[in-house]
């Protein structure tokens, strides 16, 4: 099954009784020339089709919903090397329509889910997605004793940017901060926009010391953003709070509150800094707990 991606169709699902297969992408313009949209089924007897697909291909089925080609299915050979006859080609064409509708429906569901969990301004995951992710991580971390941290990121004096440059420039700044965050961390780091000028990072399998170091790198990266303003330059600052998961963290709300408290402490200390949440130490002495 080949799915469109940019200028090519890439093999997404491969099934073979003879083991794994190495398949190359198919150029989009060549496929559309060899298999027009009004031709749902073609055979490898067509030289243009044969050049695009593996040599064992016997028929190619286009999965289309309206004028949109969602996928292309290359079939062959059948069990016991039986050839595809006219009846099989007709059946493939009939089933292709139902398969295309199923693919389209799945695509629409994915788009709805993405819209519900994505911040439209920055493209980052939103607060709802973060809370779901943190709930799963909280359970997994407590169960397997994995070290995980949340970093709250709050831009300093963001209101001054809005007042001086306007809300349009403020929105552009938020988008630039999101891009800077994406470049400052690896692909395993969860990135979220919580709303306004607040962001958050989820650092999985990460010691507290490493989380602090990553937070400091993020803080420095954000300070590199400059905004021209009335012959001057505005530099963006950020305060960050790090909360590493501990035994006292009983819920997602607790975890976020710890990160927020550390972030507010950074602001209270003069802004432009990283602060860590300090877990409450419980010392058992005899029958009493301190």
Tab-separated table of C-alpha atoms in Angstrom:
chain	number	residue	atom	x	y	z
A	1	UNK	CA	0.000	0.000	0.000
A	2	UNK	CA	1.554	3.288	-1.142
A	3	UNK	CA	0.479	6.580	0.439
A	4	UNK	CA	1.178	10.074	-0.960
A	5	UNK	CA	3.823	12.164	0.752
A	6	UNK	CA	4.964	15.313	-1.009
A	7	UNK	CA	6.164	14.486	-4.500
A	8	UNK	CA	6.240	10.698	-4.032
A	9	UNK	CA	4.099	7.773	-2.998
A	10	UNK	CA	5.856	5.835	-0.247
A	11	UNK	CA	5.284	2.155	0.669
A	12	UNK	CA	3.471	2.260	4.028
A	13	UNK	CA	2.186	-1.306	4.448
A	14	UNK	CA	3.841	-4.392	2.963
A	15	UNK	CA	2.588	-7.964	3.255
A	16	UNK	CA	4.321	-10.932	1.659
A	17	UNK	CA	4.411	-14.684	2.322
A	18	UNK	CA	8.028	-14.658	1.159
A	19	UNK	CA	9.311	-12.387	3.903
A	20	UNK	CA	10.389	-8.769	3.942
A	21	UNK	CA	10.618	-6.700	0.786
A	22	UNK	CA	12.563	-3.554	-0.007
A	23	UNK	CA	10.372	-1.160	-1.973
A	24	UNK	CA	11.259	2.206	-3.455
A	25	UNK	CA	8.992	5.287	-3.451
A	26	UNK	CA	7.042	6.010	-6.631
A	27	UNK	CA	7.319	9.519	-8.141
A	28	UNK	CA	3.939	11.230	-7.981
A	29	UNK	CA	3.999	12.796	-11.452
A	30	UNK	CA	4.970	9.502	-13.108
A	31	UNK	CA	2.233	7.602	-11.286
A	32	UNK	CA	-0.431	10.166	-12.157
A	33	UNK	CA	0.655	10.026	-15.788
A	34	UNK	CA	0.622	6.205	-15.908
A	35	UNK	CA	-2.544	5.793	-13.832
A	36	UNK	CA	-5.051	8.626	-14.429
A	37	UNK	CA	-7.664	9.315	-11.781
A	38	UNK	CA	-10.453	7.762	-13.833
A	39	UNK	CA	-8.624	4.400	-14.071
A	40	UNK	CA	-9.144	2.606	-10.746
A	41	UNK	CA	-7.442	-0.637	-11.831
A	42	UNK	CA	-4.465	-1.184	-14.129
A	43	UNK	CA	-2.331	-4.226	-14.922
A	44	UNK	CA	1.422	-4.575	-15.071
A	45	UNK	CA	1.038	-5.385	-18.771
A	46	UNK	CA	1.136	-1.611	-19.172
A	47	UNK	CA	4.840	-0.787	-19.548
A	48	UNK	CA	4.441	2.568	-17.761
A	49	UNK	CA	2.939	0.807	-14.717
A	50	UNK	CA	5.530	-2.000	-14.780
A	51	UNK	CA	8.395	0.499	-14.593
A	52	UNK	CA	7.079	2.045	-11.371
A	53	UNK	CA	6.333	-1.009	-9.235
A	54	UNK	CA	8.185	-4.197	-8.169
A	55	UNK	CA	8.584	-6.806	-10.945
A	56	UNK	CA	6.173	-9.191	-9.207
A	57	UNK	CA	3.298	-6.687	-9.423
A	58	UNK	CA	0.323	-7.900	-11.472
A	59	UNK	CA	-2.375	-5.301	-10.860
A	60	UNK	CA	-2.419	-1.805	-9.365
A	61	UNK	CA	-5.545	-0.444	-7.685
A	62	UNK	CA	-6.113	3.261	-7.060
A	63	UNK	CA	-7.994	4.131	-3.860
A	64	UNK	CA	-9.860	7.369	-4.531
A	65	UNK	CA	-12.471	9.406	-2.693
A	66	UNK	CA	-13.947	11.866	-5.127
A	67	UNK	CA	-11.058	13.504	-6.971
A	68	UNK	CA	-8.548	12.726	-4.204
A	69	UNK	CA	-6.231	9.752	-4.526
A	70	UNK	CA	-5.612	8.497	-1.013
A	71	UNK	CA	-3.449	5.462	-1.768
A	72	UNK	CA	-2.363	2.974	-4.396
A	73	UNK	CA	-2.407	-0.779	-3.824
A	74	UNK	CA	0.002	-3.014	-5.771
A	75	UNK	CA	-1.012	-6.690	-5.805
A	76	UNK	CA	0.649	-9.863	-6.944
A	77	UNK	CA	1.262	-12.650	-7.286
A	78	UNK	CA	-1.617	-14.654	-5.841
A	79	UNK	CA	-1.282	-17.924	-3.946
A	80	UNK	CA	-0.049	-20.787	-6.095
A	81	UNK	CA	1.027	-18.231	-8.691
A	82	UNK	CA	-2.509	-17.830	-10.022
A	83	UNK	CA	-2.995	-14.867	-12.313
A	84	UNK	CA	-5.517	-12.110	-11.725
A	85	UNK	CA	-8.370	-12.448	-14.183
A	86	UNK	CA	-11.086	-9.970	-15.221
A	87	UNK	CA	-13.350	-10.985	-12.337
A	88	UNK	CA	-10.618	-10.297	-9.757
A	89	UNK	CA	-9.862	-6.955	-11.363
A	90	UNK	CA	-13.549	-6.005	-11.238
A	91	UNK	CA	-13.767	-7.061	-7.582
A	92	UNK	CA	-10.622	-5.057	-6.775
A	93	UNK	CA	-12.188	-1.977	-8.342
A	94	UNK	CA	-15.365	-2.442	-6.307
A	95	UNK	CA	-13.517	-2.959	-3.040
A	96	UNK	CA	-11.213	-0.030	-3.785
A	97	UNK	CA	-14.094	2.407	-3.381
A	98	UNK	CA	-15.035	1.010	0.048
A	99	UNK	CA	-11.371	1.010	1.125
A	100	UNK	CA	-10.949	4.626	-0.005
A	101	UNK	CA	-13.975	5.722	2.014
A	102	UNK	CA	-12.589	3.925	5.083
A	103	UNK	CA	-9.212	5.643	4.619
A	104	UNK	CA	-10.875	9.023	4.203
A	105	UNK	CA	-12.932	8.554	7.350
A	106	UNK	CA	-9.826	7.566	9.298
A	107	UNK	CA	-8.036	10.626	7.935
A	108	UNK	CA	-10.879	12.911	9.058
A	109	UNK	CA	-10.859	11.384	12.539
A	110	UNK	CA	-7.083	11.988	12.791
A	111	UNK	CA	-7.560	15.592	11.705
A	112	UNK	CA	-10.272	16.157	14.317
A	113	UNK	CA	-8.142	14.607	17.031
A	114	UNK	CA	-5.177	16.723	15.983
A	115	UNK	CA	-7.279	19.902	15.971
A	116	UNK	CA	-8.529	19.105	19.464
A	117	UNK	CA	-5.012	18.624	20.848
A	118	UNK	CA	-2.982	21.199	18.880
A	119	UNK	CA	-2.457	24.892	19.534
A	120	UNK	CA	-3.278	26.610	16.199
A	121	UNK	CA	-0.859	29.526	16.705
A	122	UNK	CA	2.330	27.598	17.446
A	123	UNK	CA	1.565	24.083	16.195
A	124	UNK	CA	2.568	22.674	19.585
A	125	UNK	CA	0.361	20.353	21.590
A	126	UNK	CA	-2.098	22.183	23.819
A	127	UNK	CA	-2.897	21.970	27.527
A	128	UNK	CA	-5.459	19.214	27.057
A	129	UNK	CA	-2.919	17.033	25.265
A	130	UNK	CA	-0.335	17.788	27.948
A	131	UNK	CA	-2.615	16.762	30.797
A	132	UNK	CA	-3.401	13.478	29.040
A	133	UNK	CA	0.298	12.847	28.422
A	134	UNK	CA	1.248	13.696	31.993
A	135	UNK	CA	-1.444	11.400	33.405
A	136	UNK	CA	-0.043	8.478	31.422
A	137	UNK	CA	3.516	9.419	32.360
A	138	UNK	CA	2.622	9.767	36.049
A	139	UNK	CA	1.255	6.234	36.149
A	140	UNK	CA	4.164	4.787	34.167
A	141	UNK	CA	6.817	6.599	36.174
A	142	UNK	CA	5.483	5.543	39.569
A	143	UNK	CA	5.062	1.966	38.353
A	144	UNK	CA	8.554	1.593	36.851
A	145	UNK	CA	10.471	4.172	38.921
A	146	UNK	CA	11.415	6.205	35.842
A	147	UNK	CA	12.835	9.689	36.330
A	148	UNK	CA	10.725	12.322	34.614
A	149	UNK	CA	10.495	16.108	34.879
A	150	UNK	CA	8.149	18.894	33.825
A	151	UNK	CA	9.524	22.336	32.988
A	152	UNK	CA	7.181	25.340	33.117
A	153	UNK	CA	8.264	28.185	30.817
A	154	UNK	CA	6.845	31.696	31.226
A	155	UNK	CA	8.006	34.616	29.089
A	156	UNK	CA	9.110	37.669	31.042
A	157	UNK	CA	7.274	40.962	30.536
A	158	UNK	CA	5.320	39.642	27.568
A	159	UNK	CA	2.669	42.318	28.136
A	160	UNK	CA	5.316	44.934	27.319
A	161	UNK	CA	5.759	43.364	23.878
A	162	UNK	CA	2.020	43.464	23.224
A	163	UNK	CA	1.756	47.051	24.434
A	164	UNK	CA	4.772	48.286	22.447
A	165	UNK	CA	4.409	46.300	19.230
A	166	UNK	CA	0.795	45.141	19.176
A	167	UNK	CA	-0.846	41.771	19.591
A	168	UNK	CA	0.052	40.717	16.053
A	169	UNK	CA	3.754	41.012	16.869
A	170	UNK	CA	3.066	39.287	20.163
A	171	UNK	CA	1.586	36.311	18.321
A	172	UNK	CA	4.582	36.217	16.002
A	173	UNK	CA	6.859	36.186	19.031
A	174	UNK	CA	4.997	33.213	20.512
A	175	UNK	CA	5.392	31.348	17.226
A	176	UNK	CA	9.121	32.170	17.198
A	177	UNK	CA	9.499	30.938	20.775
A	178	UNK	CA	7.814	27.673	19.790
A	179	UNK	CA	10.259	27.224	16.900
A	180	UNK	CA	13.191	28.005	19.181
A	181	UNK	CA	11.958	25.399	21.668
A	182	UNK	CA	11.713	22.806	18.902
A	183	UNK	CA	15.316	23.488	17.900
A	184	UNK	CA	16.577	23.451	21.481
A	185	UNK	CA	15.418	19.978	22.534
A	186	UNK	CA	15.395	16.496	21.032
A	187	UNK	CA	12.454	14.755	19.393
A	188	UNK	CA	11.613	12.792	22.561
A	189	UNK	CA	10.854	15.952	24.534
A	190	UNK	CA	7.180	16.795	24.843
A	191	UNK	CA	6.487	20.436	23.977
A	192	UNK	CA	3.248	22.203	24.878
A	193	UNK	CA	1.710	25.665	24.824
A	194	UNK	CA	-0.505	26.055	27.859
A	195	UNK	CA	-2.003	29.383	26.820
A	196	UNK	CA	-0.921	33.017	26.702
A	197	UNK	CA	2.854	33.192	27.074
A	198	UNK	CA	3.124	29.918	29.022
A	199	UNK	CA	4.809	26.820	27.640
A	200	UNK	CA	5.850	23.494	29.135
A	201	UNK	CA	8.329	20.707	28.456
A	202	UNK	CA	8.037	17.042	29.434
A	203	UNK	CA	11.445	15.399	29.882
A	204	UNK	CA	11.172	11.621	30.093
A	205	UNK	CA	13.915	9.342	31.458
A	206	UNK	CA	15.798	12.381	32.623
A	207	UNK	CA	17.578	12.998	35.930
A	208	UNK	CA	16.810	16.134	37.900
A	209	UNK	CA	20.271	17.522	37.177
A	210	UNK	CA	19.877	16.919	33.441
A	211	UNK	CA	16.433	18.552	33.504
A	212	UNK	CA	17.947	21.660	35.090
A	213	UNK	CA	20.661	21.766	32.449
A	214	UNK	CA	18.128	21.426	29.612
A	215	UNK	CA	15.974	24.157	31.176
A	216	UNK	CA	18.964	26.499	31.310
A	217	UNK	CA	19.772	25.773	27.647
A	218	UNK	CA	16.161	26.568	26.749
A	219	UNK	CA	16.269	29.799	28.728
A	220	UNK	CA	19.405	30.917	26.904
A	221	UNK	CA	17.943	29.983	23.527
A	222	UNK	CA	14.874	32.132	24.175
A	223	UNK	CA	17.028	35.136	25.163
A	224	UNK	CA	18.608	35.046	21.699
A	225	UNK	CA	15.310	36.175	20.169
A	226	UNK	CA	15.412	39.882	19.326
A	227	UNK	CA	12.572	42.208	18.333
A	228	UNK	CA	13.180	45.583	16.599
A	229	UNK	CA	11.428	48.443	18.416
A	230	UNK	CA	11.698	52.186	17.773
A	231	UNK	CA	15.391	52.139	16.795
A	232	UNK	CA	16.046	49.812	19.687
A	233	UNK	CA	15.995	46.064	20.157
A	234	UNK	CA	13.777	44.200	22.593
A	235	UNK	CA	15.286	41.019	23.982
A	236	UNK	CA	12.962	38.306	25.178
A	237	UNK	CA	13.492	36.714	28.575
A	238	UNK	CA	11.947	33.701	30.270
A	239	UNK	CA	11.580	32.249	33.752
A	240	UNK	CA	11.492	28.480	34.107
A	241	UNK	CA	10.468	26.095	36.857
A	242	UNK	CA	11.530	22.457	37.004
A	243	UNK	CA	9.501	19.825	38.875
A	244	UNK	CA	10.923	16.318	38.912
A	245	UNK	CA	8.454	13.582	39.736
A	246	UNK	CA	8.720	12.448	43.358
A	247	UNK	CA	6.797	10.423	45.898
A	248	UNK	CA	4.857	13.522	46.944
A	249	UNK	CA	3.472	13.970	43.435
A	250	UNK	CA	0.065	12.329	43.625
A	251	UNK	CA	-1.674	13.826	40.595
A	252	UNK	CA	-1.139	15.770	37.389
A	253	UNK	CA	-2.463	18.860	39.195
A	254	UNK	CA	0.189	18.427	41.903
A	255	UNK	CA	2.912	18.030	39.303
A	256	UNK	CA	1.921	21.150	37.373
A	257	UNK	CA	1.478	23.132	40.582
A	258	UNK	CA	5.038	22.224	41.577
A	259	UNK	CA	6.424	23.391	38.233
A	260	UNK	CA	4.339	26.596	38.397
A	261	UNK	CA	5.522	27.326	41.938
A	262	UNK	CA	9.144	26.943	40.863
A	263	UNK	CA	8.500	29.212	37.877
A	264	UNK	CA	6.945	31.906	40.092
A	265	UNK	CA	9.944	31.610	42.409
A	266	UNK	CA	12.206	32.301	39.409
A	267	UNK	CA	10.183	35.419	38.609
A	268	UNK	CA	10.234	36.556	42.223
A	269	UNK	CA	14.025	36.154	42.270
A	270	UNK	CA	14.387	38.668	39.462
A	271	UNK	CA	13.188	36.840	36.330
A	272	UNK	CA	15.339	35.318	33.633
A	273	UNK	CA	16.297	32.311	35.752
A	274	UNK	CA	15.679	28.606	36.327
A	275	UNK	CA	14.327	27.407	39.664
A	276	UNK	CA	13.741	23.855	40.856
A	277	UNK	CA	10.856	22.627	42.971
A	278	UNK	CA	12.168	21.298	46.245
A	279	UNK	CA	10.402	18.086	47.318
A	280	UNK	CA	9.277	17.827	50.921
A	281	UNK	CA	11.586	15.456	52.780
A	282	UNK	CA	9.844	12.951	55.032
A	283	UNK	CA	11.965	11.563	57.840
A	284	UNK	CA	10.511	8.760	59.950
A	285	UNK	CA	11.668	8.726	63.574
A	286	UNK	CA	10.077	6.075	65.742
A	287	UNK	CA	6.312	6.397	65.436
A	288	UNK	CA	6.387	9.993	64.202
A	289	UNK	CA	6.963	11.498	60.772
A	290	UNK	CA	8.620	14.890	60.295
